[in-house]
mmCIF file of C-alpha atoms in Angstrom:
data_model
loop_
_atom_site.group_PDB
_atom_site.id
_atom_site.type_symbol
_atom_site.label_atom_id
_atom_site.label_comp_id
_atom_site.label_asym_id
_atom_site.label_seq_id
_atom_site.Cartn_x
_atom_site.Cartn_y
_atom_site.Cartn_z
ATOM 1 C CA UNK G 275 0.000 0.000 0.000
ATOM 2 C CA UNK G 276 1.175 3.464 -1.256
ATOM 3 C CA UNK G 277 0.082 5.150 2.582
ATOM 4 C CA UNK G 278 1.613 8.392 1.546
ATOM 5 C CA UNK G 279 -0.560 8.687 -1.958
ATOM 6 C CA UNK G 280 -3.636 7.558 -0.314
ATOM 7 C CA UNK G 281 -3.158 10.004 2.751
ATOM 8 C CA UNK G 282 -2.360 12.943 -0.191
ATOM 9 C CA UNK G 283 -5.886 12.250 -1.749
ATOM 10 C CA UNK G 284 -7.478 12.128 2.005
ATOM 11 C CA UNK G 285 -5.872 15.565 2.616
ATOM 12 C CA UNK G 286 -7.204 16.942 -0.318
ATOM 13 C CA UNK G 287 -10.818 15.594 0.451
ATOM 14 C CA UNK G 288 -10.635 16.842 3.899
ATOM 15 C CA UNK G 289 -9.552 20.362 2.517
ATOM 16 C CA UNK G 290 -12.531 20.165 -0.116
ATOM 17 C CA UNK G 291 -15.037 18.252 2.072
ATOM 18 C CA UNK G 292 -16.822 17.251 -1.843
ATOM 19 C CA UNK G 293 -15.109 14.263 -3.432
ATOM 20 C CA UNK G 294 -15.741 15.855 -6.743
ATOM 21 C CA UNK G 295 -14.258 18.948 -6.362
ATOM 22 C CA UNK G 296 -11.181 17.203 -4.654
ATOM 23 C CA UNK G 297 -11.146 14.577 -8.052
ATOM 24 C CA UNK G 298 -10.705 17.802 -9.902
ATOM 25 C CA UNK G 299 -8.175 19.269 -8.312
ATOM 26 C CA UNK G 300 -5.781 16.156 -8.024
ATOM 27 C CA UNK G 301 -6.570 15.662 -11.853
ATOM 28 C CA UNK G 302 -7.895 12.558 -11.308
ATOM 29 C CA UNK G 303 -11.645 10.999 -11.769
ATOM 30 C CA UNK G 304 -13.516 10.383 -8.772
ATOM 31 C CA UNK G 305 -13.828 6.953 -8.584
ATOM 32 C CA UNK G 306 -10.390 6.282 -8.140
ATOM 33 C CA UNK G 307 -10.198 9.108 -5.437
ATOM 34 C CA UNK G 308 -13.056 7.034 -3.543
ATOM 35 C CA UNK G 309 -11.835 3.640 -3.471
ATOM 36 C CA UNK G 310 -8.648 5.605 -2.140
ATOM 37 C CA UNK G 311 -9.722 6.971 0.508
ATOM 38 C CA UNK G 312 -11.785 3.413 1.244
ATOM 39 C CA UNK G 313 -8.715 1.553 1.026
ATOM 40 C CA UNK G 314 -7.057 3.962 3.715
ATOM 41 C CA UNK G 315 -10.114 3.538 5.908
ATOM 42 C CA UNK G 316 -9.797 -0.263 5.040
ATOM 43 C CA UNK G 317 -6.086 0.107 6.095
ATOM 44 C CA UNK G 318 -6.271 2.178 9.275
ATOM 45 C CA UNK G 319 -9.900 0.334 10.316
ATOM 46 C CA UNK G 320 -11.768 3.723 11.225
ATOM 47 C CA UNK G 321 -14.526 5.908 8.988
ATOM 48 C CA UNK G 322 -12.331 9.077 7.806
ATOM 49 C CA UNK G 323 -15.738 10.893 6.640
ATOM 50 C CA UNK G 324 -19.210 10.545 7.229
ATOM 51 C CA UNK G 325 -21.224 10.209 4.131
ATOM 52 C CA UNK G 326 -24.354 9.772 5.832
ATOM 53 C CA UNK G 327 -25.708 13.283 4.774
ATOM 54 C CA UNK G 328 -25.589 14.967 1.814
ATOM 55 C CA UNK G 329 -22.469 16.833 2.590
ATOM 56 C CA UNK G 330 -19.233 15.377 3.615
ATOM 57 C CA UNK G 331 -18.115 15.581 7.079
ATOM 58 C CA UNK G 332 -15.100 14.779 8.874
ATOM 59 C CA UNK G 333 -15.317 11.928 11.871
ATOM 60 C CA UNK G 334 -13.973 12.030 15.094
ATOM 61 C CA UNK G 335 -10.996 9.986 13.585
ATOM 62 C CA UNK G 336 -10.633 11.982 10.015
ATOM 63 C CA UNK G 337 -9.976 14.823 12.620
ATOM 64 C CA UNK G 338 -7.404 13.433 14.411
ATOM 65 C CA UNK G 339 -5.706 11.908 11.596
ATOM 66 C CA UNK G 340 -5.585 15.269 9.230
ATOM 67 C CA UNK G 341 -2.582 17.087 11.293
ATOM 68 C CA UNK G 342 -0.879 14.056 11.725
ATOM 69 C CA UNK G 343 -1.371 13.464 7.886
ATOM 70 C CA UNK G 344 -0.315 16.995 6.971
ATOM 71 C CA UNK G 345 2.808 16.944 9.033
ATOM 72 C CA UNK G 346 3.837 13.838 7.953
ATOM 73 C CA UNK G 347 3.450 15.176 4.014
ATOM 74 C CA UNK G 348 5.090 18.006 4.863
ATOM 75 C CA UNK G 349 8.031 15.996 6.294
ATOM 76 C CA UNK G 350 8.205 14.370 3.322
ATOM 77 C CA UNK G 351 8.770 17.350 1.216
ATOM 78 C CA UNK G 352 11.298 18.036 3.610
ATOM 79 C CA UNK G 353 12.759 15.276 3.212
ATOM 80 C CA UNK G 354 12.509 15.042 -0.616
ATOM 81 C CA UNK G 355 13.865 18.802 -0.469
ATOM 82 C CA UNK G 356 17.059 17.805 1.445
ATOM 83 C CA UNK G 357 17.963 14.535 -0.699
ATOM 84 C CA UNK G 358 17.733 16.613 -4.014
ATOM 85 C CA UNK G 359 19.824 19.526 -2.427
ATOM 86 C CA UNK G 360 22.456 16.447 -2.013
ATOM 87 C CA UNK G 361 21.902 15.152 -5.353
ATOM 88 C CA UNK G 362 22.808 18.594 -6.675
ATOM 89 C CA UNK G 363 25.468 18.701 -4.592
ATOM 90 C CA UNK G 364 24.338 21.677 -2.605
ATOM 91 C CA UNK G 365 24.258 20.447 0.379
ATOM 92 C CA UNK G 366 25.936 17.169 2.975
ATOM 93 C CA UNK G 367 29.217 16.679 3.573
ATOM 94 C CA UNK G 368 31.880 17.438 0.644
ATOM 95 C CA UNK G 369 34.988 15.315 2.422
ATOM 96 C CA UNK G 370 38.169 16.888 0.144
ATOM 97 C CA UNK G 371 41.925 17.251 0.377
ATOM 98 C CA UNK G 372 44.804 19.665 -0.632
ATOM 99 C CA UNK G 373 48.186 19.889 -0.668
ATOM 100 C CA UNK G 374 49.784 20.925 2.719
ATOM 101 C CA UNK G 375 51.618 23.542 0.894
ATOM 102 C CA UNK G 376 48.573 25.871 -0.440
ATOM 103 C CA UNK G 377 48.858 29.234 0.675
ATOM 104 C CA UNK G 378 46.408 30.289 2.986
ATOM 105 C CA UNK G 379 45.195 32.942 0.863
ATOM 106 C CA UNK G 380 44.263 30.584 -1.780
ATOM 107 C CA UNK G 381 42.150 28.401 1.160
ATOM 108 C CA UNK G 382 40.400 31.009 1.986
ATOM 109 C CA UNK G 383 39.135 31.805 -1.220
ATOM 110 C CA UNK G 384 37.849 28.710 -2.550
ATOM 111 C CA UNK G 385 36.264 27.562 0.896
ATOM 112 C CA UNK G 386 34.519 31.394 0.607
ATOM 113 C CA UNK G 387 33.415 30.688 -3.460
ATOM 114 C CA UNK G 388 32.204 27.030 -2.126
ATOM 115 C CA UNK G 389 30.216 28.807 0.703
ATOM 116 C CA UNK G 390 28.728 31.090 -2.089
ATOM 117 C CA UNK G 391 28.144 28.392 -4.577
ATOM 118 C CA UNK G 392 26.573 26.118 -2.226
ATOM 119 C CA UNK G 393 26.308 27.257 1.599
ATOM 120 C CA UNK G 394 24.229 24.190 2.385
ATOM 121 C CA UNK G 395 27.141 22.217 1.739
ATOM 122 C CA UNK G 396 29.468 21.268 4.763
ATOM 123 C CA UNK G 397 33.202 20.707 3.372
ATOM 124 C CA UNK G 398 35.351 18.785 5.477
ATOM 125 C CA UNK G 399 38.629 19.635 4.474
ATOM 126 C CA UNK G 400 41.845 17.491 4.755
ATOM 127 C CA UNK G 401 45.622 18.262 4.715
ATOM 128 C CA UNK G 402 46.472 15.568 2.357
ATOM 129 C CA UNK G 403 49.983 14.942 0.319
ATOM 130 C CA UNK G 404 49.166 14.136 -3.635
ATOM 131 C CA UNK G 405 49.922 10.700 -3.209
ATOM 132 C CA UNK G 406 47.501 10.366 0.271
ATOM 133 C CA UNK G 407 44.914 11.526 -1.649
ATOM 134 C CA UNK G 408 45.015 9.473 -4.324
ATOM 135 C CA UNK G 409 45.176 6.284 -2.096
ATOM 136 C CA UNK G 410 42.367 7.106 0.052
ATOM 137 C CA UNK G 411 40.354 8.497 -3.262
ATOM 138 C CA UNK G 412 40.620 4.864 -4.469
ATOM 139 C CA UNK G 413 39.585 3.374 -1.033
ATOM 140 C CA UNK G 414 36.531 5.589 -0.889
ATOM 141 C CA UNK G 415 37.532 7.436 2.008
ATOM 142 C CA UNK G 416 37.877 11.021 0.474
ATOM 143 C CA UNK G 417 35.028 12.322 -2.043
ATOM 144 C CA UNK G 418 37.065 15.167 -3.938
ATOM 145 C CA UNK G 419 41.108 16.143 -3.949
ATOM 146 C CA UNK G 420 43.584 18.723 -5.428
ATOM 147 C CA UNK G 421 46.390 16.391 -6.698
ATOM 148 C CA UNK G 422 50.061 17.473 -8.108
ATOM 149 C CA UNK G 423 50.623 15.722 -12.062
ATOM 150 C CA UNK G 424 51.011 13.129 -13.518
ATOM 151 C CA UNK G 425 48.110 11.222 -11.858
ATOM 152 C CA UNK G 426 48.387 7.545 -12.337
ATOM 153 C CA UNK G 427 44.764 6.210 -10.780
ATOM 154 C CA UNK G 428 42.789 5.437 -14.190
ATOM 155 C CA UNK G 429 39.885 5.056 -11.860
ATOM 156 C CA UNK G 430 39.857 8.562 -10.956
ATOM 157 C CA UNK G 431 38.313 11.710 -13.268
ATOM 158 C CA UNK G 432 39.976 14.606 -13.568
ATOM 159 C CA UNK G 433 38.656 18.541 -13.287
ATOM 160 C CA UNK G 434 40.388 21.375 -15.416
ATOM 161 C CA UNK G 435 44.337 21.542 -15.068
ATOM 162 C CA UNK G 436 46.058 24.507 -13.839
ATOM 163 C CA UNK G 437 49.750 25.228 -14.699
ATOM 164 C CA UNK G 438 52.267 26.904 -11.904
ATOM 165 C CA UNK G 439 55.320 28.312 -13.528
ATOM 166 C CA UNK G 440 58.299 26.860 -11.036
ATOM 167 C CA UNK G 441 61.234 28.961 -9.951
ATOM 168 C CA UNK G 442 64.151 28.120 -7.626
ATOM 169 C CA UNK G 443 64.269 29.444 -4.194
ATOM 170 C CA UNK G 444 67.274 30.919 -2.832
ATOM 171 C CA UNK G 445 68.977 33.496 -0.549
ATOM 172 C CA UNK G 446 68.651 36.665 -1.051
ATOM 173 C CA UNK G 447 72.294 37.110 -0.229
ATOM 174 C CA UNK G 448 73.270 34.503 -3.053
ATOM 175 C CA UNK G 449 75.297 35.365 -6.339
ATOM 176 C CA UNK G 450 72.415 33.786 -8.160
ATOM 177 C CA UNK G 451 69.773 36.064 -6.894
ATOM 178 C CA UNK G 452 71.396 39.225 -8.681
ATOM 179 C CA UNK G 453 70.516 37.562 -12.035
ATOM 180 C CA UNK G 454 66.703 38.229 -13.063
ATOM 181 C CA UNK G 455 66.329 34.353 -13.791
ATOM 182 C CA UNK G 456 69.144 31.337 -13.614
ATOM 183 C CA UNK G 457 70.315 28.662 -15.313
ATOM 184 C CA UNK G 458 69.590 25.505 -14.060
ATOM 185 C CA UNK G 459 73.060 24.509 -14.977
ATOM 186 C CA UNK G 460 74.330 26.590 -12.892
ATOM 187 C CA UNK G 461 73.254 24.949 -10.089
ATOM 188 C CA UNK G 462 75.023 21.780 -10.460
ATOM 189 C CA UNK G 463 76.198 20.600 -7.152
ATOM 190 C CA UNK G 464 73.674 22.027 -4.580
ATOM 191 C CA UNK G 465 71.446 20.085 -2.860
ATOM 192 C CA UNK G 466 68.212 20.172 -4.030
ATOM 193 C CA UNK G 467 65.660 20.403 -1.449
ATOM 194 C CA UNK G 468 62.084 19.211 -2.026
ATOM 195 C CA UNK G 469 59.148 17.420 -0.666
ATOM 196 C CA UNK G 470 59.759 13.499 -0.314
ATOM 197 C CA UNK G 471 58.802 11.263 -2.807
ATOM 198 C CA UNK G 472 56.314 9.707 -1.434
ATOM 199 C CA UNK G 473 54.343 12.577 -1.186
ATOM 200 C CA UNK G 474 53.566 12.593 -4.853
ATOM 201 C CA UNK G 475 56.202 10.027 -6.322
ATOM 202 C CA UNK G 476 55.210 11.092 -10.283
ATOM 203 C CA UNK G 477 55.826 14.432 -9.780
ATOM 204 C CA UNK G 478 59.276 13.939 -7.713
ATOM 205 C CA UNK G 479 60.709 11.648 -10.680
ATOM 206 C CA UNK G 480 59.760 14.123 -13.177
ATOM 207 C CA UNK G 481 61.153 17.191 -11.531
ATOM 208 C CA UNK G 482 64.583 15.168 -10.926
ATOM 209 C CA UNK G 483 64.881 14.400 -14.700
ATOM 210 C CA UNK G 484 64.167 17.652 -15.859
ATOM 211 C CA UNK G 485 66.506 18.917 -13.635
ATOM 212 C CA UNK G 486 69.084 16.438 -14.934
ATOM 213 C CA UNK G 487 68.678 16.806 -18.299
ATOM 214 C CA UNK G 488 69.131 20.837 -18.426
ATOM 215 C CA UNK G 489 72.347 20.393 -16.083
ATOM 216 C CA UNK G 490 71.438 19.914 -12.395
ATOM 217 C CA UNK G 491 72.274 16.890 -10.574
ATOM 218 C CA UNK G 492 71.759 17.996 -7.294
ATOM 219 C CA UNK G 493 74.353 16.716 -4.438
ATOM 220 C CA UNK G 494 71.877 15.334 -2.676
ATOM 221 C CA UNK G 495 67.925 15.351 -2.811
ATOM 222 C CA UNK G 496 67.093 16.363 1.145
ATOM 223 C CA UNK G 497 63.250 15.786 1.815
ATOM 224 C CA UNK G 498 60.997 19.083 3.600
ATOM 225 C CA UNK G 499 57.623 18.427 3.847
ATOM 226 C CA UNK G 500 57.226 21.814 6.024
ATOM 227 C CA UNK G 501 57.609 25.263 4.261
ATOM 228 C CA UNK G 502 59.318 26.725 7.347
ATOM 229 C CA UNK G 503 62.077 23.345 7.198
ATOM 230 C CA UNK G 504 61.997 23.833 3.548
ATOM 231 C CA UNK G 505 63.343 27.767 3.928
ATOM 232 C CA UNK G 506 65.482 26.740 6.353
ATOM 233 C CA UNK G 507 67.366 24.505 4.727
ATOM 234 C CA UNK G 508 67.806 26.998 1.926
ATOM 235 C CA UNK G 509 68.665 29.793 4.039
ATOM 236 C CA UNK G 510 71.381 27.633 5.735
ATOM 237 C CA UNK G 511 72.945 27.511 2.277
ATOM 238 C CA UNK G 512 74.137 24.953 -0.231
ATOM 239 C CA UNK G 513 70.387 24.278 -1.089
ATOM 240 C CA UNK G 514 67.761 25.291 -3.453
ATOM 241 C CA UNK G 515 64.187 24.186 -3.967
ATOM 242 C CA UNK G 516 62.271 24.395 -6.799
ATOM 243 C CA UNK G 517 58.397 26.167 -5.825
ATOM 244 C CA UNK G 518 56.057 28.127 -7.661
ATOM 245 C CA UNK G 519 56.837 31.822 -6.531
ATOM 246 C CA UNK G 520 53.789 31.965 -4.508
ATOM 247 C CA UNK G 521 56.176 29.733 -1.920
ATOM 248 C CA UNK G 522 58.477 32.572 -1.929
ATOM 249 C CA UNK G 523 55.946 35.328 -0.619
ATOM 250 C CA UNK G 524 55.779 33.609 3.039
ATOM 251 C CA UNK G 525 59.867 33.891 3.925
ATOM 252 C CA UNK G 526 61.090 37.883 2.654
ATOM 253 C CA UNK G 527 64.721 36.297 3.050
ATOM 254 C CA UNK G 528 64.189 34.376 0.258
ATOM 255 C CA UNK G 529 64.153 35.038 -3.317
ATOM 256 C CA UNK G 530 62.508 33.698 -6.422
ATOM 257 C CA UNK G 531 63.908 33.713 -9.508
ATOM 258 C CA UNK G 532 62.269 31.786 -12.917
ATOM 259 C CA UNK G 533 64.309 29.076 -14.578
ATOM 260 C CA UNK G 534 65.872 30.051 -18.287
ATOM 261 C CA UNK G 535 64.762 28.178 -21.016
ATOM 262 C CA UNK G 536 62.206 26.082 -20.553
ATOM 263 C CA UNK G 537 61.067 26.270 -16.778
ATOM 264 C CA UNK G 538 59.357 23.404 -14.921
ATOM 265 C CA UNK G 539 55.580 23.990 -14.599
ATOM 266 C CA UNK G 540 53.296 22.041 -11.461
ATOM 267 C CA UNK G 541 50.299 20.938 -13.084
ATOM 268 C CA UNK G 542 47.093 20.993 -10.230
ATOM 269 C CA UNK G 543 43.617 19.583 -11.077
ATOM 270 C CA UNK G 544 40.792 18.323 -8.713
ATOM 271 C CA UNK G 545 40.275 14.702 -8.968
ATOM 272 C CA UNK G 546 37.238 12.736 -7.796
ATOM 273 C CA UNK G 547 36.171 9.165 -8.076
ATOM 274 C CA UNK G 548 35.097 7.799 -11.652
ATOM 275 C CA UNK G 549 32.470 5.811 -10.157
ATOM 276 C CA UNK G 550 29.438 7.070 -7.758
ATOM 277 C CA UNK G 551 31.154 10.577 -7.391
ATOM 278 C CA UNK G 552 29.952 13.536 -4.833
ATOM 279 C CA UNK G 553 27.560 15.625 -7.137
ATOM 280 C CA UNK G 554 29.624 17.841 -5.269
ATOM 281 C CA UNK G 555 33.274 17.018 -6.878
ATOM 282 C CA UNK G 556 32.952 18.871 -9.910
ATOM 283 C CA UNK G 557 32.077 22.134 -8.914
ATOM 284 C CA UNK G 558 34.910 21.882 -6.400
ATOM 285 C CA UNK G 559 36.816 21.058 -9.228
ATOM 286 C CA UNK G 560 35.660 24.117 -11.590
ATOM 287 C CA UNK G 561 36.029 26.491 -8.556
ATOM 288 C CA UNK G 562 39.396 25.079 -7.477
ATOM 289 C CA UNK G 563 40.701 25.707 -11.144
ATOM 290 C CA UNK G 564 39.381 28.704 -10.929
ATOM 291 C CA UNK G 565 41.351 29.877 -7.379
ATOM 292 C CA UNK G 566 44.220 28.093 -8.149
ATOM 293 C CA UNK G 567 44.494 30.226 -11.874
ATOM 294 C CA UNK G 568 44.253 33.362 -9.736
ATOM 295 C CA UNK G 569 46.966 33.037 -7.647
ATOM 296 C CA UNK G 570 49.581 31.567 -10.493
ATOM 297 C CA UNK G 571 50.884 34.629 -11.556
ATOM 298 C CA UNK G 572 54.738 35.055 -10.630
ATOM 299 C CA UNK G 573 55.783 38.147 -8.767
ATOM 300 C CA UNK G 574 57.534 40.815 -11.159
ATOM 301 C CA UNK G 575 61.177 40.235 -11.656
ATOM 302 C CA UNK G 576 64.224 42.657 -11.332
ATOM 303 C CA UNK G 577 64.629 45.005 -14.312
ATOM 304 C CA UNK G 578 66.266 44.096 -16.802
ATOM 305 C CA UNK G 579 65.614 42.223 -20.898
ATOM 306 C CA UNK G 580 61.876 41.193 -20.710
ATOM 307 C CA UNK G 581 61.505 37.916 -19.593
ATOM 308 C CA UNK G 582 61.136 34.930 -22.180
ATOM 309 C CA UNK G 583 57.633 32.828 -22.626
ATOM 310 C CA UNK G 584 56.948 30.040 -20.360
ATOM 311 C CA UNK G 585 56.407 26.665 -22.445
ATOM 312 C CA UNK G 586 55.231 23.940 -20.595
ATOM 313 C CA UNK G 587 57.344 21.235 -20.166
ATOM 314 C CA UNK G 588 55.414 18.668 -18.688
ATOM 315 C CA UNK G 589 52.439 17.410 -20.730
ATOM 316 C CA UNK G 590 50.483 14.345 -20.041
ATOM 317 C CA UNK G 591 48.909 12.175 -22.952
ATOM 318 C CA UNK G 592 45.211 13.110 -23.733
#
């Protein structure tokens, strides 16, 4: 038994208090309405109406049953209300990760654009390395994450890419910090310092062969997973990391300066499961891209020949 349709049509009858009229107004005839309303009285074993006279009258029991009836319809709309805000994905919980290097500016302003887009929608937000994401995207613990290229999970879809233009972090005191860019070359025999490999292992191999094949073999690779370790390890010298220049902007004792040639470029997209995805994902994805293309702009370098164009080194197969 459909309780919920046949309490609808009893509603409407107890509104009308004429089966006719009721019939009209639920576009249906009013045979069907009766038999209905006689199946509900069948059901619940009580007389909803008395039809005794002429006009149609509520019982004792029709009463007592119409507010519980209306409340409980209403509750359904509620409830139908709520599960298509979640289908649209404007509303539940959003579970999503980033890298533990985005600047806090850029946090702000894509949890502040997800608040506008959808401020029924409760993000729970994780500090997540590229390659912890992508595990615990494929387990089905994490709905939506910002990953660092290449991404090697065929299972996983992919949201508009964003390309970071990479420069190498150094002193400000250092000979190669006079230049208005540098030569990767020319850094053959510092330490390179970088996040461990683990924490996105693609990326990591790809950064240590470009860096190879333009002239830098580093002395030794020295993991940071902390920005503050990271510029401290630079600033104790014989190290240099390689970070977009937004990096740069939290330590003023540090300089960036873009690579000649052909610089390195981090490629960022969202990433969500290919298979019974948040409805959410993609707009975190769209606004993400979004964000993350606002904030890619490299501070203005030191006078001097304008600079060259940045061609991307690092392209992924369509």
């Amino acid at each position: 038994m459909d309780l919920l349709r046949h309490l609808r049509h009893f509603v409407v009858v107890a509104d009308e208090l004429h089966f006719g009229r009721a019939a009209e107004r639920l576009g249906m005839a009013q045979p069907p309405l009766s038999q209905s309303v006689q199946r509900l009285e069948r059901e619940l074993a009580v007389e909803l109406f008395d039809r005794s006279r002429r006009q149609v009258r509520l019982t004792t029991a029709g009463q007592l049953l119409l507010g519980e009836a209306e409340e409980l319809l209403a509750g359904e709309g509620r409830l139908r209300n709520l599960m298509r805000q979640v289908r649209d994905g404007v509303s539940g919980v959003l579970r999503a990760g980033v890298p533990p290097e985005t600047p806090a500016v850029t946090l702000r302003e894509l949890l502040d654009r997800l608040v506008e887009r959808a401020p029924g929608l409760d993000v729970d937000l994780h500090e997540l390395t590229s390659g912890e994401q992508e595990r615990m995207l494929s387990e089905g613990r994490l709905d939506v994450g910002l990953l660092h290229h290449p991404v090697t999970d065929d299972g996983l879809r992919l949201g508009a890419a964003v390309d970071v233009p990479l420069g190498v972090l150094l002193p400000r005191a250092s000979a190669l910090a006079r230049g208005r860019e540098v030569e990767l070359a020319a850094l053959a025999g510092l330490d390179l310092v970088t996040a461990p490999r683990a924490t996105a292992p693609g990326w990591h191999d790809h950064l240590l062969e470009v860096c190879r094949r333009h002239g830098f073999t580093p002395g030794r690779v020295r993991p940071a997973r902390n920005p503050e370790f990271l510029f401290g390890l630079v600033l104790a010298g014989g190290g240099v990391a390689v970070e977009p220049a937004a990096t740069a902007r939290r330590e003023p004792r540090i300089a960036w300066r873009p690579v000649a040639g052909s610089p390195l470029v981090r490629r960022t997209s969202a990433a969500w499961p290919r298979r019974a995805a948040h409805p959410a994902a993609p707009m975190f994805g769209q606004l993400a891209a979004e964000v993350l293309a606002d904030g890619s702009e490299p501070p203005a370098p030191p006078p001097g020949p304008a600079p060259r164009p940045w061609p991307v080194l690092f392209d992924e197969p369509a």
